[in-house]
Coordinates of N, CA and C in Angstrom, one line a residue:
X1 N 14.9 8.5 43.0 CA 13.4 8.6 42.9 C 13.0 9.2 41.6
X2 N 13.2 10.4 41.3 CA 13.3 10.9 40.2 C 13.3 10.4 38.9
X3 N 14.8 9.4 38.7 CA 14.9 8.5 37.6 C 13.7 7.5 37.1
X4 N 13.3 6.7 38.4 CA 12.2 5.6 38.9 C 11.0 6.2 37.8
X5 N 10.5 8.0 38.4 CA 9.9 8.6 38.1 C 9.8 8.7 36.5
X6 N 10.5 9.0 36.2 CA 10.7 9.4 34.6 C 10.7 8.3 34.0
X7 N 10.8 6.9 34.4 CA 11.1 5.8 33.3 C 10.0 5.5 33.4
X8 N 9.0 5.3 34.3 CA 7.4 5.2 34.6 C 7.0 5.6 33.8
X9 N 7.3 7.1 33.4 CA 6.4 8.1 32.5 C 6.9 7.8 31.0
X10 N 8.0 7.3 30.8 CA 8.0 7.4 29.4 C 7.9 5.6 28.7
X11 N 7.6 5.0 29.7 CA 7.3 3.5 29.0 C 6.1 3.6 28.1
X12 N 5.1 4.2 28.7 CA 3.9 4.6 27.9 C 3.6 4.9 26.6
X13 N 4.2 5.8 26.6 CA 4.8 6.5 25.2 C 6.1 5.7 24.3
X14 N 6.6 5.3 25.1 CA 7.4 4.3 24.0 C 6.9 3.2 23.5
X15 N 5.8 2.1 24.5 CA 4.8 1.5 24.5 C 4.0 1.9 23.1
X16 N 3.4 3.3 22.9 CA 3.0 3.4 21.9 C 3.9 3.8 20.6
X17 N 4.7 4.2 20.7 CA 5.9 4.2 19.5 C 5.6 3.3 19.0
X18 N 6.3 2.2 19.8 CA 6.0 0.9 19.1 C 5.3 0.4 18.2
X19 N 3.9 0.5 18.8 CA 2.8 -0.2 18.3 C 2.4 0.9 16.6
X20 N 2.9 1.9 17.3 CA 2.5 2.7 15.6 C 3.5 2.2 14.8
X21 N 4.6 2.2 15.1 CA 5.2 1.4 14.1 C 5.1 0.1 13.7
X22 N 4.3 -0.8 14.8 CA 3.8 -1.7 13.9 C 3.0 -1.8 12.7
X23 N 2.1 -0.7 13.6 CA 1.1 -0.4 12.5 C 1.0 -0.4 10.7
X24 N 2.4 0.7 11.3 CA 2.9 1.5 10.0 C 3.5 0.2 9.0
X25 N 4.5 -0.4 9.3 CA 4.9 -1.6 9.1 C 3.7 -2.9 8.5
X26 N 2.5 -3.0 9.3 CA 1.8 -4.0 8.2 C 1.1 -3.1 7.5
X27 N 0.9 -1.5 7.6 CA -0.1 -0.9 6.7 C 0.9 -1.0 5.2
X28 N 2.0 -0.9 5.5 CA 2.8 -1.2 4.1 C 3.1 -2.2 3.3
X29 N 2.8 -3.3 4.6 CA 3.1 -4.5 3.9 C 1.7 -5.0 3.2
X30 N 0.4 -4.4 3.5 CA -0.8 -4.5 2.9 C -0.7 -4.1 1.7
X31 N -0.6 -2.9 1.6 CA -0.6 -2.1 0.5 C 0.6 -2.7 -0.4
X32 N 1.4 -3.3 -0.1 CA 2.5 -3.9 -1.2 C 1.9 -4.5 -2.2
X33 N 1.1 -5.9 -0.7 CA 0.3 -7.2 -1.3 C -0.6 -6.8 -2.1
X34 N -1.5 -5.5 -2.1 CA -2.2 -5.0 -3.1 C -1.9 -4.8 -4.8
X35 N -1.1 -4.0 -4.2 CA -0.4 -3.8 -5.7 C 0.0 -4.9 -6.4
X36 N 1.1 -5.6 -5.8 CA 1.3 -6.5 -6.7 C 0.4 -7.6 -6.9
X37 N -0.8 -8.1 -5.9 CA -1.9 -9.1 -6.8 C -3.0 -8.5 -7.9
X38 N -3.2 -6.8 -7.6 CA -4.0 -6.0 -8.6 C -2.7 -6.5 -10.1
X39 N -2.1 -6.5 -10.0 CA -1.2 -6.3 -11.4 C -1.0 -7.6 -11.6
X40 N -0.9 -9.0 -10.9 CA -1.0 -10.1 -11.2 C -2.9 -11.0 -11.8
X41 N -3.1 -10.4 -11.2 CA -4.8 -10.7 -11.6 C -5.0 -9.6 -13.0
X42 N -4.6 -9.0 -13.4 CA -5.0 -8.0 -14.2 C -4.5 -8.6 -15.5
X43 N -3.0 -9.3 -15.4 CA -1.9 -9.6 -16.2 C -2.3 -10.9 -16.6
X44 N -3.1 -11.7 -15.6 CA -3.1 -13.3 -15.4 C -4.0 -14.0 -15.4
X45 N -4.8 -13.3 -15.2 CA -6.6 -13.7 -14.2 C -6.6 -14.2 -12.9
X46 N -7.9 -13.9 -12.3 CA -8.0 -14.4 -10.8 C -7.6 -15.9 -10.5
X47 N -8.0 -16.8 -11.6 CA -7.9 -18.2 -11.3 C -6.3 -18.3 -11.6
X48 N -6.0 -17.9 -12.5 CA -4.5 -18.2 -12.4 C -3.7 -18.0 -11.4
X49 N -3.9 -17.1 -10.7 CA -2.7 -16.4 -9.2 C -3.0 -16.9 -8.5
X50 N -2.5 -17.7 -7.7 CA -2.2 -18.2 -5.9 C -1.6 -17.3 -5.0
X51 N -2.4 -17.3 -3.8 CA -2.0 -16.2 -2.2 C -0.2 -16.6 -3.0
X52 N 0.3 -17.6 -2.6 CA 1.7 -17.7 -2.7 C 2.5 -17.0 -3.7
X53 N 1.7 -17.1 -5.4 CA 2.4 -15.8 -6.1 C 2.6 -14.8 -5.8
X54 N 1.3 -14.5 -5.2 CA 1.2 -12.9 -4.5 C 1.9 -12.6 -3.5
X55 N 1.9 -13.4 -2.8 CA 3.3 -13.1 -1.5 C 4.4 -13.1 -2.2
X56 N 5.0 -13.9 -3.1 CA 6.3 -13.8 -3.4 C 6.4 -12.5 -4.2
X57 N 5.5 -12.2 -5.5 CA 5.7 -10.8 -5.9 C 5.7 -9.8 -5.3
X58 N 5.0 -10.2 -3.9 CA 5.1 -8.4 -2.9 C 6.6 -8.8 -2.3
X59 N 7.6 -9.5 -1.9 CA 8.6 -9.7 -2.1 C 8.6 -10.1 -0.3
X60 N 7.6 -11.0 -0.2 CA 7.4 -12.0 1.6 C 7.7 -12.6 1.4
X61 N 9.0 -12.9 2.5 CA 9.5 -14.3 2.7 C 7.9 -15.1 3.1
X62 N 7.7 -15.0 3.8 CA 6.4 -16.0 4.5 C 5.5 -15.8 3.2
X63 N 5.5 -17.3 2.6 CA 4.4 -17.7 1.9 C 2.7 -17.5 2.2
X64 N 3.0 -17.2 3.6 CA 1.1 -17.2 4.2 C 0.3 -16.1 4.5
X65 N 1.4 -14.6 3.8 CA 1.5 -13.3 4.1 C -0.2 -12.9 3.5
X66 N -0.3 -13.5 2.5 CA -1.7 -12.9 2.2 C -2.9 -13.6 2.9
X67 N -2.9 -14.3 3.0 CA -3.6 -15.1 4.1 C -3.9 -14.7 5.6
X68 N -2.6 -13.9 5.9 CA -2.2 -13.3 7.2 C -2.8 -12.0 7.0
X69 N -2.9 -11.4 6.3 CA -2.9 -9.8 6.3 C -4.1 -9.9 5.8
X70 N -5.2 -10.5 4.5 CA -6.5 -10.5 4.0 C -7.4 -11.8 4.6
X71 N -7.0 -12.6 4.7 CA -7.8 -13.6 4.5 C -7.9 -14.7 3.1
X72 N -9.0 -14.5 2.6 CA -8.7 -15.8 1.3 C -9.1 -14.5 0.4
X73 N -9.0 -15.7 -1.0 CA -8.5 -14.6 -1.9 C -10.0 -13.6 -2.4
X74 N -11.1 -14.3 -2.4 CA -12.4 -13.3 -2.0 C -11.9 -12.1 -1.3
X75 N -11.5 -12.0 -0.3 CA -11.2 -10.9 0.9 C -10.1 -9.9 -0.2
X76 N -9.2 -10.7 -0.7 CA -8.0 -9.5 -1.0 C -8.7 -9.4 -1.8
X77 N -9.8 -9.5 -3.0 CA -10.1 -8.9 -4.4 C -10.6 -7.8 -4.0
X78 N -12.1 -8.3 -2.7 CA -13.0 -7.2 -2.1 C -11.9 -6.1 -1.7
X79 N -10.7 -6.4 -0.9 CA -9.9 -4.8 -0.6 C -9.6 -4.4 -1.7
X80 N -8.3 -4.8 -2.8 CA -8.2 -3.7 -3.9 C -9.5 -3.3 -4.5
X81 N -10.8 -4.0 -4.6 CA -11.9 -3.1 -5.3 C -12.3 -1.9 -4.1
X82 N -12.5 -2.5 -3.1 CA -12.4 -1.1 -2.0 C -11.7 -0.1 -2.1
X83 N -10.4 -0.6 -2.0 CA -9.5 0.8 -2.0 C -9.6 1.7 -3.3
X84 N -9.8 1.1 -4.5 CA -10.2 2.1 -5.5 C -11.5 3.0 -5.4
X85 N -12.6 1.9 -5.3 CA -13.7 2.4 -5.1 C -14.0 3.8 -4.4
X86 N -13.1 3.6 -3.1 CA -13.3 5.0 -2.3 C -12.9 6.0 -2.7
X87 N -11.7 6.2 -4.0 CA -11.7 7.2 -4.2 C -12.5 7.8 -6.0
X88 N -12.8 6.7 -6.2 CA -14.1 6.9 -7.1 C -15.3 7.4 -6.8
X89 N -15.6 6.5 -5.7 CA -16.8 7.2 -5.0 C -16.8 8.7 -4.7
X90 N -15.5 9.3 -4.5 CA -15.3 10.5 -3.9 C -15.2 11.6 -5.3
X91 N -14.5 11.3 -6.2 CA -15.2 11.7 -7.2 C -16.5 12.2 -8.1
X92 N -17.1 11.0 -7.7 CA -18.7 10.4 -8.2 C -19.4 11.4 -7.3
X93 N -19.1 11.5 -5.8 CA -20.2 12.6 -5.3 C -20.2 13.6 -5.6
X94 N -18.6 14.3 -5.9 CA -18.6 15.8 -6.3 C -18.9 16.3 -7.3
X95 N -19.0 15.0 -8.5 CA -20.1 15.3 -9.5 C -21.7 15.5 -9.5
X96 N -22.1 14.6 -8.7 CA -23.4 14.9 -7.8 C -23.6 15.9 -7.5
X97 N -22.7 16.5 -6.6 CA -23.0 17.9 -5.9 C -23.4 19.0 -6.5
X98 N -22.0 19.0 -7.7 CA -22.1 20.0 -9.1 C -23.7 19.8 -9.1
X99 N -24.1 18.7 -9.8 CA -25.4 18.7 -10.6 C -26.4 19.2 -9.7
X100 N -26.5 19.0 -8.1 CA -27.7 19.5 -7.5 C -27.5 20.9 -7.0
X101 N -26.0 21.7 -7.3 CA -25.7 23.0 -7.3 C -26.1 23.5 -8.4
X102 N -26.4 22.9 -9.5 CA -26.7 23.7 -10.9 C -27.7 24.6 -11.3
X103 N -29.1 24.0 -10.0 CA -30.2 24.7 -10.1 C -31.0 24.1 -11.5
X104 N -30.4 23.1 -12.2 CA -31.8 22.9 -13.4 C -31.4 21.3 -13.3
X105 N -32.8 20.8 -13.4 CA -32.9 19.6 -13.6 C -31.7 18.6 -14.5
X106 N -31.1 17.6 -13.7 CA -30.1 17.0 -14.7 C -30.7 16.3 -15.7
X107 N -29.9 15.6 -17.1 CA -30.4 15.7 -18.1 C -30.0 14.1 -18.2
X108 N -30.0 13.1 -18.9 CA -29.6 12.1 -19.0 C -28.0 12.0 -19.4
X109 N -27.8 12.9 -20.1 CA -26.0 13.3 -20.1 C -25.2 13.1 -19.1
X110 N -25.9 14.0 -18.4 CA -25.4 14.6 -17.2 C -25.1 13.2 -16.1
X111 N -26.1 12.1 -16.0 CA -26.3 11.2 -14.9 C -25.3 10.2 -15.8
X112 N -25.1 9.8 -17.2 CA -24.0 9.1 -18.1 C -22.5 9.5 -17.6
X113 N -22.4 10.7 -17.7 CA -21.2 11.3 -17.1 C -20.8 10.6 -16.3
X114 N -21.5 11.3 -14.9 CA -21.4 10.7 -13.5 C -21.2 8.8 -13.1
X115 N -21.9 8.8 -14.1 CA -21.2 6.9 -14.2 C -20.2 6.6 -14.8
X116 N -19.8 7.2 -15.7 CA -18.3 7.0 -16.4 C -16.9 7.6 -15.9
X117 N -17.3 9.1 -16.2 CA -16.5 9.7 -15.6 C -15.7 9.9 -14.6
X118 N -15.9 9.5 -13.2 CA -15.4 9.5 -12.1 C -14.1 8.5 -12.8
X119 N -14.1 7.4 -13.2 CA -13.1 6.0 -12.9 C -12.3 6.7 -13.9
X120 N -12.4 7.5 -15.1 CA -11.8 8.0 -16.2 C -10.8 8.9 -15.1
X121 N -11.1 9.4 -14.7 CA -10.6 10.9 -13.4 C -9.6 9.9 -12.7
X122 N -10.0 9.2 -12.2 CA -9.4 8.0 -10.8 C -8.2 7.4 -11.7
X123 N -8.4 7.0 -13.0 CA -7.3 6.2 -13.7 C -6.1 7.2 -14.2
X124 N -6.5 8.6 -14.5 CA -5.6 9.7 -15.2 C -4.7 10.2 -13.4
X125 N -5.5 10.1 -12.3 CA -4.8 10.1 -11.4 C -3.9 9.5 -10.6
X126 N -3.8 8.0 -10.9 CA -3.1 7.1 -11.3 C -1.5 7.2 -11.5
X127 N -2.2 7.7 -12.8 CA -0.5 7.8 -13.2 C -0.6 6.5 -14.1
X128 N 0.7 6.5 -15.1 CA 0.8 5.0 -16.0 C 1.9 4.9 -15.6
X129 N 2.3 3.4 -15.5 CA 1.4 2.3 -16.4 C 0.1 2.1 -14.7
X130 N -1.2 1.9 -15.2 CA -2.7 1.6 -14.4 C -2.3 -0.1 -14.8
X131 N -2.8 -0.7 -13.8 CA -3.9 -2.5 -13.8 C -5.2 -2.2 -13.4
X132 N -5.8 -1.3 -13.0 CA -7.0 -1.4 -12.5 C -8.2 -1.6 -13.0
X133 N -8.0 -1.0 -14.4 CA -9.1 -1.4 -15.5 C -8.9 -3.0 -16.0
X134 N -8.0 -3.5 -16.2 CA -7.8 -4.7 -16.7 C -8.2 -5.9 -15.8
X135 N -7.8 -5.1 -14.2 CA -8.2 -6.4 -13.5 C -9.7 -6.8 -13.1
X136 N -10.6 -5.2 -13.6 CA -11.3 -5.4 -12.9 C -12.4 -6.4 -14.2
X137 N -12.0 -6.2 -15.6 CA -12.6 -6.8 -16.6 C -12.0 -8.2 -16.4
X138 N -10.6 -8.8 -15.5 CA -11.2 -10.2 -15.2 C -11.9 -10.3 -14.4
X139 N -12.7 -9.5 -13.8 CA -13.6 -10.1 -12.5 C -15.0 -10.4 -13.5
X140 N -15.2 -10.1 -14.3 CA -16.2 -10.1 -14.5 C -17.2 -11.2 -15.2
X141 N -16.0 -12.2 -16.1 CA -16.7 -13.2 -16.1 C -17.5 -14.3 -15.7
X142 N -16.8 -14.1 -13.9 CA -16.6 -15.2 -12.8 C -18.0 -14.7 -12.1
X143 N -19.2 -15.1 -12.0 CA -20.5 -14.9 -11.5 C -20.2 -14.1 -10.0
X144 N -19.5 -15.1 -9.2 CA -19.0 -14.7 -7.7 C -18.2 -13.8 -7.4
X145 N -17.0 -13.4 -8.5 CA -16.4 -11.9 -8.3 C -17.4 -10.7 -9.1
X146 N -17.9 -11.3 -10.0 CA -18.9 -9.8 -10.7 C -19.7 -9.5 -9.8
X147 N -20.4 -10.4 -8.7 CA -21.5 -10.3 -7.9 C -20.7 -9.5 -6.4
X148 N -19.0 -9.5 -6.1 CA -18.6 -9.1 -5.1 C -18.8 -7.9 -5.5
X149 N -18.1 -7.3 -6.6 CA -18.3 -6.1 -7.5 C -19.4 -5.1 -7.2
X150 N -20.4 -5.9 -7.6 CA -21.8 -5.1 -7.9 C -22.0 -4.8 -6.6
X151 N -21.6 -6.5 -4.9 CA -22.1 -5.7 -4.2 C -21.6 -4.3 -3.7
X152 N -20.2 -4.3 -3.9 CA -19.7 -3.1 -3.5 C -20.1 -1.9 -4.0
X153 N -20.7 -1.8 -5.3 CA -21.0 -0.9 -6.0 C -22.0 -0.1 -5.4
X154 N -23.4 -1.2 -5.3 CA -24.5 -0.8 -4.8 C -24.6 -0.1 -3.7
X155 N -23.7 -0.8 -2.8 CA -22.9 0.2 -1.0 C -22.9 1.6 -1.5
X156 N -22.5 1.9 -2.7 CA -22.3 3.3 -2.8 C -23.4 4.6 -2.8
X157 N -23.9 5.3 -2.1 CA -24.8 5.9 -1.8 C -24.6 6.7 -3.2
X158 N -23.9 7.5 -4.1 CA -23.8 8.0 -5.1 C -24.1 7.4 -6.4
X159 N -23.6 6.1 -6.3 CA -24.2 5.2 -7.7 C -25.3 4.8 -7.4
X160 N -26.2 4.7 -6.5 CA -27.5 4.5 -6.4 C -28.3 5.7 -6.7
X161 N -27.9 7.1 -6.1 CA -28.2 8.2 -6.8 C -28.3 7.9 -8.6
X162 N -26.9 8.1 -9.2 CA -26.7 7.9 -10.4 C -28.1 6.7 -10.7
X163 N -28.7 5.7 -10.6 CA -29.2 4.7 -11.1 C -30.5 5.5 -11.0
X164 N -31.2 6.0 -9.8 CA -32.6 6.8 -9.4 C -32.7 7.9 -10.5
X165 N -31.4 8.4 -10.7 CA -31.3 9.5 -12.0 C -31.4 8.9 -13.3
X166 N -30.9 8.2 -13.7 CA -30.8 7.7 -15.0 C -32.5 7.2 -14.9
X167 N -32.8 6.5 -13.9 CA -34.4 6.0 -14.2 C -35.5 7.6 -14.8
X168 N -35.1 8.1 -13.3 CA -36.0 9.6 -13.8 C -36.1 10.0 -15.1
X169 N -34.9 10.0 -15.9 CA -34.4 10.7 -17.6 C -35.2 9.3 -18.1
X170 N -35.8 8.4 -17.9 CA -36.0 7.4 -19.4 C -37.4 6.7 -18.3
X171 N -38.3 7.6 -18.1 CA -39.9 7.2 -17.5 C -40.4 6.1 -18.7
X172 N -40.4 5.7 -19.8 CA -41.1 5.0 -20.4 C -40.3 3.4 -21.1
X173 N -39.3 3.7 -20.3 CA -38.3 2.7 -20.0 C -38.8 1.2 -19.8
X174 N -39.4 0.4 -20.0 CA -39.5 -1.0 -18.9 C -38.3 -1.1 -18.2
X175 N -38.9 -1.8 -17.0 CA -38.1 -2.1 -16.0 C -37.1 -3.1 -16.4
X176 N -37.4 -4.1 -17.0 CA -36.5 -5.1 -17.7 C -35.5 -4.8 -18.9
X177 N -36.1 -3.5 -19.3 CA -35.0 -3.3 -20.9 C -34.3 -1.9 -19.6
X178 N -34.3 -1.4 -18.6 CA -33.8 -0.5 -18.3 C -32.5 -1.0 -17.2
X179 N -32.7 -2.2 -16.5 CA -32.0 -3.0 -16.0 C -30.7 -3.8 -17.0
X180 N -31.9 -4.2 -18.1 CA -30.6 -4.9 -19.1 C -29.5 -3.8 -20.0
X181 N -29.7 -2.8 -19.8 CA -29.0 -1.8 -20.5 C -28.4 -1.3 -19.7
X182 N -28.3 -0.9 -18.4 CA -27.7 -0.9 -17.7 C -26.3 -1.4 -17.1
X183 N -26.6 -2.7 -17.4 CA -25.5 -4.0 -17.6 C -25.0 -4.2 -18.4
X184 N -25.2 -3.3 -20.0 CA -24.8 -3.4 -20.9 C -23.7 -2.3 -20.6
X185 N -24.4 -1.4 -20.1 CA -23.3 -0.1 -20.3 C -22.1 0.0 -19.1
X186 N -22.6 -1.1 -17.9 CA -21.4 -1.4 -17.1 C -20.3 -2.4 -17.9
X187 N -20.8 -3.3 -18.8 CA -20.0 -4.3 -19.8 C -18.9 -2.6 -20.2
X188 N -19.8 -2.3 -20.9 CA -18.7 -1.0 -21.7 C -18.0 -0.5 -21.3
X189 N -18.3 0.1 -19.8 CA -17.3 0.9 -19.3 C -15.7 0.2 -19.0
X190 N -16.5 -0.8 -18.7 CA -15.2 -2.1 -17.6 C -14.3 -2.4 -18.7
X191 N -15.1 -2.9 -20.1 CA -14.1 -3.3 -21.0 C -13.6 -2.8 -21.8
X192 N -13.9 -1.2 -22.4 CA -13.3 -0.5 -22.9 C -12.3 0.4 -22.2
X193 N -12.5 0.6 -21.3 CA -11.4 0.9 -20.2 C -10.0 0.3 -19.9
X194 N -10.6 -0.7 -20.3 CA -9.5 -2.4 -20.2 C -8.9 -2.2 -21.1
X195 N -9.0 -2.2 -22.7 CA -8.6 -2.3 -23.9 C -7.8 -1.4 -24.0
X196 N -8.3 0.1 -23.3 CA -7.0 1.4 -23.6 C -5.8 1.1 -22.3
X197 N -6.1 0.7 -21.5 CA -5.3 0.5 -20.2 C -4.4 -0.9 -20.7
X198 N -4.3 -1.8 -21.4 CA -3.9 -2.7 -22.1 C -3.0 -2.4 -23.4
X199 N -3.8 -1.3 -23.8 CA -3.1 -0.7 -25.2 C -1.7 -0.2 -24.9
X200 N -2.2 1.0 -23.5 CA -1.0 1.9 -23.0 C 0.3 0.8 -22.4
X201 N 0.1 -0.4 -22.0 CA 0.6 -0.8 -21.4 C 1.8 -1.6 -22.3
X202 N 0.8 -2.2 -23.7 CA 2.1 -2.6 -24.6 C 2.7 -1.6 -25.8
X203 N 2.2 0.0 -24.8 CA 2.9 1.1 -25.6 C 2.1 0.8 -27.3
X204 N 0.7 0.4 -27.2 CA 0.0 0.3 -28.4 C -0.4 1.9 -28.8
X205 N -0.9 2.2 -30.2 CA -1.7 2.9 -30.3 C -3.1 3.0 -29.4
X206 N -3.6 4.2 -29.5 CA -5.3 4.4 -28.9 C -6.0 5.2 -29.6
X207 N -7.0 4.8 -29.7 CA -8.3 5.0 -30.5 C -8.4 7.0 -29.6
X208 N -8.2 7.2 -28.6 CA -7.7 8.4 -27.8 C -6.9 8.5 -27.3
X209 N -6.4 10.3 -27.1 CA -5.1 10.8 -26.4 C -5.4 10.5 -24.8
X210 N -6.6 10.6 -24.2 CA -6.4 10.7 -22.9 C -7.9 9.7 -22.7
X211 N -7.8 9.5 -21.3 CA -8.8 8.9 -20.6 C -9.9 9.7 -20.7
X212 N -9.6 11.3 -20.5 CA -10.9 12.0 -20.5 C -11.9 12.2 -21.8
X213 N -10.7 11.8 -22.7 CA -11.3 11.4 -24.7 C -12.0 10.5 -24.7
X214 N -11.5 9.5 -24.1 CA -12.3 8.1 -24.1 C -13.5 7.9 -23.5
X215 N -13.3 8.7 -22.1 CA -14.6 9.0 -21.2 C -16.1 9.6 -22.3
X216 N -15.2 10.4 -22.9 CA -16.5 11.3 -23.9 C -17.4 10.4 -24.8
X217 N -15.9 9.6 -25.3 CA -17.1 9.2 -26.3 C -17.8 8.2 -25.5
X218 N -17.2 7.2 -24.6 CA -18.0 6.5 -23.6 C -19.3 7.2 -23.3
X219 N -19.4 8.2 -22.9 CA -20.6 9.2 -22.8 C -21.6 8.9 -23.9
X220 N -21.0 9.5 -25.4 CA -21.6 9.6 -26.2 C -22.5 8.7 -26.1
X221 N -21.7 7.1 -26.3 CA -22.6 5.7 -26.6 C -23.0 5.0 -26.1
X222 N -23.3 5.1 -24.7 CA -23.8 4.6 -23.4 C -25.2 5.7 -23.9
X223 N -25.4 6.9 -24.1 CA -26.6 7.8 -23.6 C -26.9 7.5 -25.2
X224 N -26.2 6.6 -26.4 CA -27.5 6.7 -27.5 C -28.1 5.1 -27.1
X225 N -27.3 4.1 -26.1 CA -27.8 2.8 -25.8 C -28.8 3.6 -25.0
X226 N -29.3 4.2 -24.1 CA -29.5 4.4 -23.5 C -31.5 4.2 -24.1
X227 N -31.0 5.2 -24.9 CA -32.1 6.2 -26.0 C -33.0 5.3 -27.2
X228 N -32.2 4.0 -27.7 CA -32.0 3.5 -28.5 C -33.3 2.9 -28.4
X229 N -34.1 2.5 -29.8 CA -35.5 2.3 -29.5 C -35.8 0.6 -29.0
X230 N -36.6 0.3 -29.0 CA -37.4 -1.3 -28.2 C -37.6 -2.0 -29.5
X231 N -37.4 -2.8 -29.8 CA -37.8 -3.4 -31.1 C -38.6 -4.7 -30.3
X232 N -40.3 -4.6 -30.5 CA -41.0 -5.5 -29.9 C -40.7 -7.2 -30.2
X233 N -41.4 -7.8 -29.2 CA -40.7 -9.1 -29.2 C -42.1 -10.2 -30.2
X234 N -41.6 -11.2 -30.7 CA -42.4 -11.7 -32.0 C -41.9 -12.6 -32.7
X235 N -40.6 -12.3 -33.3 CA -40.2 -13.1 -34.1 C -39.8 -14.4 -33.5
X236 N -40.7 -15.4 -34.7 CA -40.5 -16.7 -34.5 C -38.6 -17.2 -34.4
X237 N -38.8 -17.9 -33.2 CA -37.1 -18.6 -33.4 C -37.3 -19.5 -34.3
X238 N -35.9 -20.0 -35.4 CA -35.9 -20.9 -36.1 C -35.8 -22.0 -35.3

């Protein structure tokens, strides 16, 4: 009776053994397929890579592994931009915080920072060799991945902060030159980020020693686009 007893009680618990180790088991196999399609899309472009490359570089027998585990290839981009994103985001707030700890009004600097800075932080934590900058400058030409992008972006309660801030610092802004600059200075971030992460990668020289050098001057030239005067509209097209 006893025995009866005790095998009753511990099926439960083995029951769950189990299933955590399934768990554990596709959470890895996820995260494989990540990595290696971030570094094939980065290396290749989006259009070039098929689910099937991607399975075979995360090293799946079953060709239909990404398929199985994301869905189509929309779905796997949206995860690796996710999984970076959250720890950018998490960055991005605590520079937030700083600024509404500071007690004096932030300055337009200060809200440039907070848009650049974080991913500069996120990539040095990384570690090299990074794909993340490279792959995310292929998304960008493709209308439907830059638009997955953006929408993830805007989800972010802190970059929408950052955007309400940058408006506040430039009141005399039009709404149309403050939108299109905006876009300019996400062009900059994505693709100059690309070029050093590309550089480091064929052990090129860089224009800087570190991400947080490159962040600066990013700073610098984003907040004089920022500043940069309106040259009214007029001139006749040829």
């Amino acid at each position: 009776m006893s025995g009866w007893l005790t095998d009753r009680m511990t099926r439960p618990a083995r029951s769950t053994v189990r299933k955590t180790a399934r768990a554990e088991r596709s959470d890895g196999t996820r995260e494989v397929i990540l990595t290696a399609a971030e570094r094939l899309f980065a290396e290749h472009g989006v259009f070039a890579v098929s689910n099937r490359q991607v399975s075979e570089a995360a090293g799946q027998g079953n060709n239909a592994a990404v398929g199985y585990h994301f869905g189509t290839k929309a779905d796997l981009i949206r995860a690796i931009v996710r999984k970076h994103n959250e720890q950018v985001e998490r960055i991005c707030q605590q520079m937030i915080d700083r600024l509404a700890d500071a007690g004096e009004p932030a300055t337009l600097g200060d809200w440039v920072e907070c848009l650049v800075r974080p991913l500069a932080v996120h990539l040095t934590e990384l570690g090299t060799p990074t794909t993340y900058a490279r792959f995310s400058a292929q998304l960008m030409p493709d209308p439907s991945h830059r638009d997955l992008v953006s929408e993830e972006s805007l989800g972010s309660s802190s970059v929408l902060h950052i955007i309400e801030g940058l408006k506040r610092c430039l009141p005399g802004l039009p709404e149309q030159v403050r939108v299109e600059r905006n876009a300019m200075a996400r062009q900059l971030i994505v693709h100059m980020f690309a070029e050093r992460e590309r550089a480091l990668a064929d052990s090129a020289p860089t224009p800087h020693p570190s991400w947080a050098a490159m962040a600066t001057s990013l700073v610098d030239a984003i907040t004089g686009l920022m500043l940069a005067p309106i040259t009214e509209a007029g001139v006749e097209e040829s």
